[in-house]
XYZ file of C-alpha atoms in Angstrom:
381
model
C 26.814 38.850 -19.631
C 24.879 36.143 -21.299
C 21.074 35.364 -20.209
C 20.844 31.988 -18.617
C 17.578 30.192 -19.640
C 15.911 26.778 -18.443
C 15.165 24.633 -21.592
C 14.577 21.082 -20.143
C 13.713 19.380 -17.180
C 13.322 15.481 -15.701
C 12.112 15.092 -12.228
C 11.202 12.009 -9.927
C 9.868 11.919 -6.449
C 7.616 9.802 -4.219
C 4.648 10.810 -6.385
C 6.181 9.594 -9.298
C 7.641 10.528 -12.719
C 7.678 13.975 -14.123
C 5.425 17.419 -13.985
C 2.129 15.713 -13.741
C 3.054 13.442 -10.690
C 4.068 16.850 -9.031
C 0.870 18.611 -10.217
C -1.439 15.818 -8.714
C 0.824 15.642 -5.372
C 2.664 19.021 -4.802
C 0.037 21.203 -6.065
C -2.758 19.065 -4.954
C -1.566 19.546 -1.302
C -1.494 15.612 -0.814
C 1.388 14.770 1.391
C 3.143 11.447 0.198
C 4.251 9.920 3.958
C 3.825 6.551 4.887
C 5.683 3.798 6.841
C 8.646 2.975 4.838
C 9.680 -0.828 4.557
C 12.787 0.153 2.796
C 14.346 -0.716 6.001
C 13.871 -1.737 9.666
C 12.557 1.269 11.269
C 11.777 -0.356 14.676
C 14.770 1.081 16.682
C 13.515 4.869 15.495
C 11.157 7.434 16.730
C 9.376 7.252 13.855
C 8.990 5.045 10.552
C 7.585 7.536 8.055
C 9.055 8.714 4.896
C 8.044 9.827 1.266
C 9.580 7.266 -0.659
C 8.668 5.280 -3.975
C 7.140 2.656 -1.842
C 9.360 -0.109 -3.044
C 11.508 -2.131 -0.504
C 14.470 -2.375 -3.439
C 14.262 1.058 -5.203
C 15.840 1.779 -8.569
C 19.509 2.633 -8.277
C 20.125 6.302 -7.783
C 22.441 6.487 -10.591
C 19.712 4.616 -12.725
C 16.891 7.050 -12.036
C 19.364 10.040 -12.239
C 20.033 8.950 -15.680
C 16.723 8.729 -16.584
C 15.631 11.862 -15.311
C 18.450 13.313 -17.210
C 17.175 11.681 -20.491
C 13.762 13.151 -20.028
C 15.577 16.705 -19.533
C 17.717 16.664 -22.529
C 14.742 15.232 -24.681
C 12.673 17.967 -23.318
C 15.192 20.453 -24.169
C 16.003 19.218 -27.745
C 19.438 19.402 -26.467
C 22.617 17.944 -27.523
C 25.855 18.205 -25.854
C 28.314 20.426 -26.738
C 32.388 20.508 -26.414
C 31.879 22.968 -23.228
C 28.589 21.483 -21.604
C 29.301 21.175 -17.875
C 27.974 18.649 -15.804
C 27.158 19.465 -11.977
C 25.574 17.037 -9.491
C 24.766 17.568 -6.327
C 25.152 14.529 -4.173
C 26.481 13.110 -0.967
C 29.777 11.837 -0.631
C 30.366 11.623 2.921
C 29.770 8.099 3.516
C 30.600 4.804 2.079
C 26.741 3.439 2.779
C 25.730 6.022 0.605
C 28.226 4.880 -2.496
C 27.271 1.530 -2.212
C 23.619 2.628 -2.275
C 24.515 4.213 -5.739
C 26.511 1.686 -7.181
C 24.422 -1.581 -5.611
C 27.628 -3.144 -4.111
C 27.804 -5.107 -0.991
C 31.026 -3.355 -0.109
C 33.408 -0.870 -0.969
C 36.770 0.702 -0.407
C 37.223 3.906 1.420
C 39.159 5.524 -1.634
C 36.100 4.890 -3.911
C 33.625 6.990 -1.643
C 34.723 10.530 -3.652
C 31.721 11.199 -5.774
C 33.508 12.570 -8.380
C 32.852 9.294 -10.927
C 29.186 10.104 -10.667
C 29.376 13.482 -12.889
C 31.587 11.310 -15.345
C 28.738 8.916 -15.580
C 26.043 11.662 -16.781
C 28.696 13.087 -18.668
C 29.230 10.182 -20.703
C 25.446 9.777 -21.146
C 24.856 12.939 -22.426
C 28.101 12.920 -24.809
C 29.661 15.888 -22.911
C 33.392 14.091 -23.315
C 35.218 17.618 -22.532
C 33.315 20.110 -20.220
C 33.635 20.828 -16.980
C 32.557 17.827 -14.118
C 31.945 18.870 -10.786
C 30.225 17.117 -7.690
C 28.690 19.390 -4.975
C 28.306 17.702 -1.445
C 27.423 20.552 0.693
C 24.342 18.879 1.932
C 20.782 20.516 1.640
C 22.326 23.177 -0.813
C 24.108 20.626 -2.908
C 21.809 20.792 -6.171
C 21.051 24.531 -5.452
C 24.606 25.079 -5.488
C 25.444 23.576 -8.411
C 22.711 25.560 -10.277
C 24.279 28.603 -9.220
C 27.687 27.728 -10.212
C 26.297 26.428 -13.700
C 24.409 30.214 -14.074
C 28.000 31.988 -12.896
C 29.553 29.796 -15.872
C 27.085 30.546 -18.431
C 26.538 34.298 -17.717
C 30.268 35.055 -17.816
C 30.405 33.363 -21.221
C 32.875 30.395 -19.794
C 30.051 27.526 -20.929
C 27.122 27.813 -23.194
C 25.313 24.995 -21.493
C 25.200 22.867 -18.306
C 23.410 20.004 -16.872
C 22.679 19.783 -13.254
C 21.438 17.474 -11.215
C 20.504 16.238 -7.660
C 19.690 12.714 -6.171
C 18.507 11.344 -2.792
C 16.870 8.327 -2.260
C 15.810 7.659 1.394
C 18.485 5.209 3.078
C 18.833 4.295 7.219
C 22.093 5.872 7.690
C 21.290 9.524 7.406
C 17.336 8.442 8.395
C 18.960 7.293 11.931
C 20.817 10.518 12.517
C 17.934 12.910 11.702
C 16.001 10.591 14.273
C 18.875 10.637 16.816
C 18.573 14.454 16.613
C 15.056 14.239 16.934
C 14.396 16.380 14.083
C 11.683 14.358 12.503
C 7.986 14.380 12.788
C 6.435 11.295 14.712
C 3.126 11.520 13.497
C 3.429 11.618 9.791
C 2.591 14.850 8.843
C 5.109 17.574 7.886
C 3.704 21.079 9.272
C 6.035 24.089 7.863
C 4.899 27.336 9.983
C 2.136 25.871 12.039
C 2.269 26.474 15.797
C 2.165 22.734 16.193
C 4.682 21.933 13.797
C 6.648 18.686 14.887
C 9.557 18.498 12.415
C 10.690 17.410 9.113
C 10.221 13.832 7.350
C 12.875 12.707 4.456
C 11.734 12.271 1.041
C 13.154 10.517 -2.470
C 13.631 13.039 -4.933
C 16.002 13.091 -8.237
C 15.842 15.931 -10.828
C 18.036 17.037 -13.801
C 17.524 20.661 -15.494
C 19.536 21.759 -18.747
C 20.606 25.482 -18.433
C 21.614 27.191 -21.418
C 22.599 30.856 -22.898
C 19.688 32.818 -24.268
C 21.976 33.287 -27.367
C 23.108 29.521 -27.835
C 19.025 28.490 -27.338
C 18.181 30.993 -30.237
C 21.065 29.900 -32.374
C 19.622 26.052 -32.584
C 15.988 27.301 -32.573
C 15.293 26.038 -29.010
C 12.481 27.274 -26.671
C 13.462 28.508 -23.136
C 10.624 27.512 -20.300
C 12.155 30.220 -17.695
C 15.518 32.335 -16.774
C 17.258 32.445 -14.259
C 18.004 36.090 -13.636
C 19.359 35.861 -9.996
C 21.517 34.125 -7.787
C 23.040 34.012 -4.738
C 24.476 32.328 -1.496
C 25.211 33.496 1.910
C 26.456 32.120 5.117
C 25.719 33.181 8.725
C 28.085 31.368 10.798
C 25.965 31.132 13.466
C 25.564 27.176 14.425
C 26.339 23.914 13.134
C 22.926 22.914 12.660
C 20.869 25.808 13.508
C 19.916 29.249 11.311
C 20.773 32.632 12.524
C 17.623 33.458 14.440
C 17.099 36.545 12.236
C 17.927 34.623 9.085
C 20.777 36.812 8.573
C 22.134 34.196 5.892
C 19.035 33.441 4.462
C 18.690 37.086 3.618
C 22.181 37.621 2.247
C 21.520 34.970 -0.160
C 18.349 36.442 -1.539
C 19.640 39.764 -1.461
C 22.289 39.093 -3.488
C 20.201 36.927 -5.954
C 17.784 39.859 -5.888
C 20.389 42.672 -7.024
C 21.565 40.261 -9.549
C 18.072 40.110 -11.077
C 18.109 44.247 -10.536
C 15.340 43.696 -8.255
C 17.175 44.892 -4.970
C 13.933 45.311 -2.896
C 12.130 42.512 -4.014
C 9.340 44.765 -5.693
C 9.270 42.151 -8.531
C 8.964 38.807 -6.636
C 5.191 37.288 -7.181
C 6.035 33.928 -4.891
C 8.637 32.524 -2.939
C 9.326 28.434 -2.367
C 10.827 28.521 1.127
C 12.877 25.972 2.913
C 10.347 25.370 5.141
C 11.398 22.401 7.140
C 8.720 22.394 9.780
C 11.194 22.318 12.622
C 11.505 24.974 15.243
C 14.233 26.859 14.700
C 14.036 27.029 10.805
C 10.887 28.510 10.290
C 10.639 31.497 12.470
C 14.138 32.382 11.499
C 12.956 32.133 7.688
C 10.101 33.974 8.227
C 12.400 37.000 9.824
C 14.917 36.264 7.024
C 11.897 37.040 4.468
C 10.806 40.272 6.326
C 14.372 41.554 6.259
C 14.453 40.845 2.307
C 10.812 42.340 1.632
C 10.378 44.945 4.367
C 6.722 46.239 4.220
C 6.109 43.996 1.533
C 6.494 40.916 3.047
C 3.121 40.304 4.037
C 1.691 40.556 0.356
C 4.508 38.173 -1.087
C 2.734 34.156 -0.976
C 5.615 31.773 0.687
C 4.951 27.914 0.702
C 6.977 25.319 1.870
C 6.540 22.157 -0.726
C 8.556 19.592 1.932
C 5.027 19.498 3.394
C 4.301 17.143 0.735
C 7.490 15.692 -0.600
C 9.551 15.524 2.585
C 12.854 16.841 2.891
C 14.857 15.610 -0.069
C 18.470 16.859 1.018
C 21.024 17.119 -1.478
C 18.333 16.531 -4.293
C 15.967 19.588 -2.561
C 17.570 22.438 -4.530
C 17.073 21.169 -7.840
C 13.872 19.418 -7.721
C 12.249 22.722 -5.605
C 13.668 24.577 -8.724
C 11.493 22.459 -10.906
C 8.469 22.870 -8.721
C 9.160 26.674 -8.910
C 9.521 26.397 -12.425
C 5.839 24.733 -12.773
C 4.480 27.615 -10.650
C 5.799 30.177 -12.998
C 4.278 28.035 -16.099
C 1.274 26.786 -14.994
C 0.102 30.058 -12.992
C -0.620 28.103 -9.973
C 1.132 28.506 -6.200
C 1.727 25.036 -4.596
C 0.116 25.045 -0.791
C 1.879 24.552 2.277
C 0.114 21.270 3.158
C -1.144 19.970 6.523
C -1.414 23.643 7.788
C -3.290 24.016 10.970
C -2.931 26.684 13.120
C -0.764 29.969 13.188
C 2.366 30.624 15.046
C 2.740 34.108 16.126
C 6.509 33.835 14.943
C 5.468 33.207 11.524
C 2.992 35.355 10.252
C 3.231 35.539 6.469
C 0.942 34.382 3.682
C 1.842 30.442 3.324
C -0.827 29.495 0.907
C -2.307 27.066 3.375
C -3.458 23.571 2.284
C -4.980 24.533 -0.939
C -3.296 25.998 -4.158
C -3.742 29.300 -5.330
C -4.367 30.509 -9.179
C -1.606 33.443 -9.131
C -0.125 35.488 -12.303
C 3.713 34.543 -11.711
C 5.902 36.119 -13.186
C 9.006 36.149 -10.943
C 9.488 33.442 -8.172
C 12.288 33.166 -5.453
C 13.628 29.389 -4.492
C 15.495 29.207 -1.461
C 17.178 26.318 0.228
C 19.416 26.322 3.343
C 21.873 23.503 5.178
C 23.550 22.607 8.107
C 26.674 25.124 8.828
C 24.711 28.222 8.133
C 24.690 27.707 4.218
C 21.715 29.266 2.186
C 21.324 29.748 -1.333
C 18.649 31.707 -3.511
C 17.632 31.563 -7.142
C 15.114 33.855 -9.260
C 13.333 32.375 -11.894
C 11.504 34.397 -14.197
C 8.786 33.187 -16.605
C 9.449 33.088 -20.714
């Protein structure tokens, strides 16, 4: 089995472009939420989102292309004949496809998002490799990374470019608002007793994954290794997680076994899904207790959605980059806006202030409607 390593990334959030923007915002514990002027929020219960602050945002495809350019440049990477391109995105609604393309209208037949993987493949010169679009909601880009890891580890490809993108738009905003899932006061308080829900956020990122052998041959330098990955479904409810975090525990367990650490003894930090919703946070806490057992109290856990907002299809890859920075910088990002403890959420959530730490291995978790869960284990190099 080939070792999978990360060699480059490009990222953009409401804080701006690149790693330094994440350091200032996410690791600084500074929420990016403000009333959005991107569309009329008058009909909704909340006006808040973490956006780039412009009424006419750059087309998602353009921002994604820029992030891909940055990732490839950082990696010093040239696409190979077998380079796979995997994108996490939404393919459900015509309005989202119009948002991607900047068109006033679109035929229903054009809503299939496979052309987005073609766009990136052409941009990096990957003319003949695998091209896949993942549309499984909030785990879409994490699922893309997991699939890429499997391809590389099995020797089917030597490299993959994985990406995800979501920019806040009205249709999804309206749906989360109608489900009363969003915070009304402009603060996201994961794991706090007074948490009032999530808020959406802009997020775009691309990562370059390669086999360690291919990187050595070309004289490259890995930033980190992906030593474990797993997915699990609890099939409990269309929009609620299993109360005991069964799906999360299953995904994390598979990732840890692949990382040759079934009890999680070598995990130094967990970047949690942490949506600040009534059902998610206690379920995730219980799931982590199932994973770590008596050691659960000793493992720092934080939710970076407290600053970035929930980036939906892009959450997995953006939070992957944040976790990578925690490893390379030796700093744990905080759970911002933490106020008071919830008896059902009783772990170490790194409240409000970043924490210096010698982080060798970290676990990155994501979940989606339908009970789907993903887990990735990153190791510092």
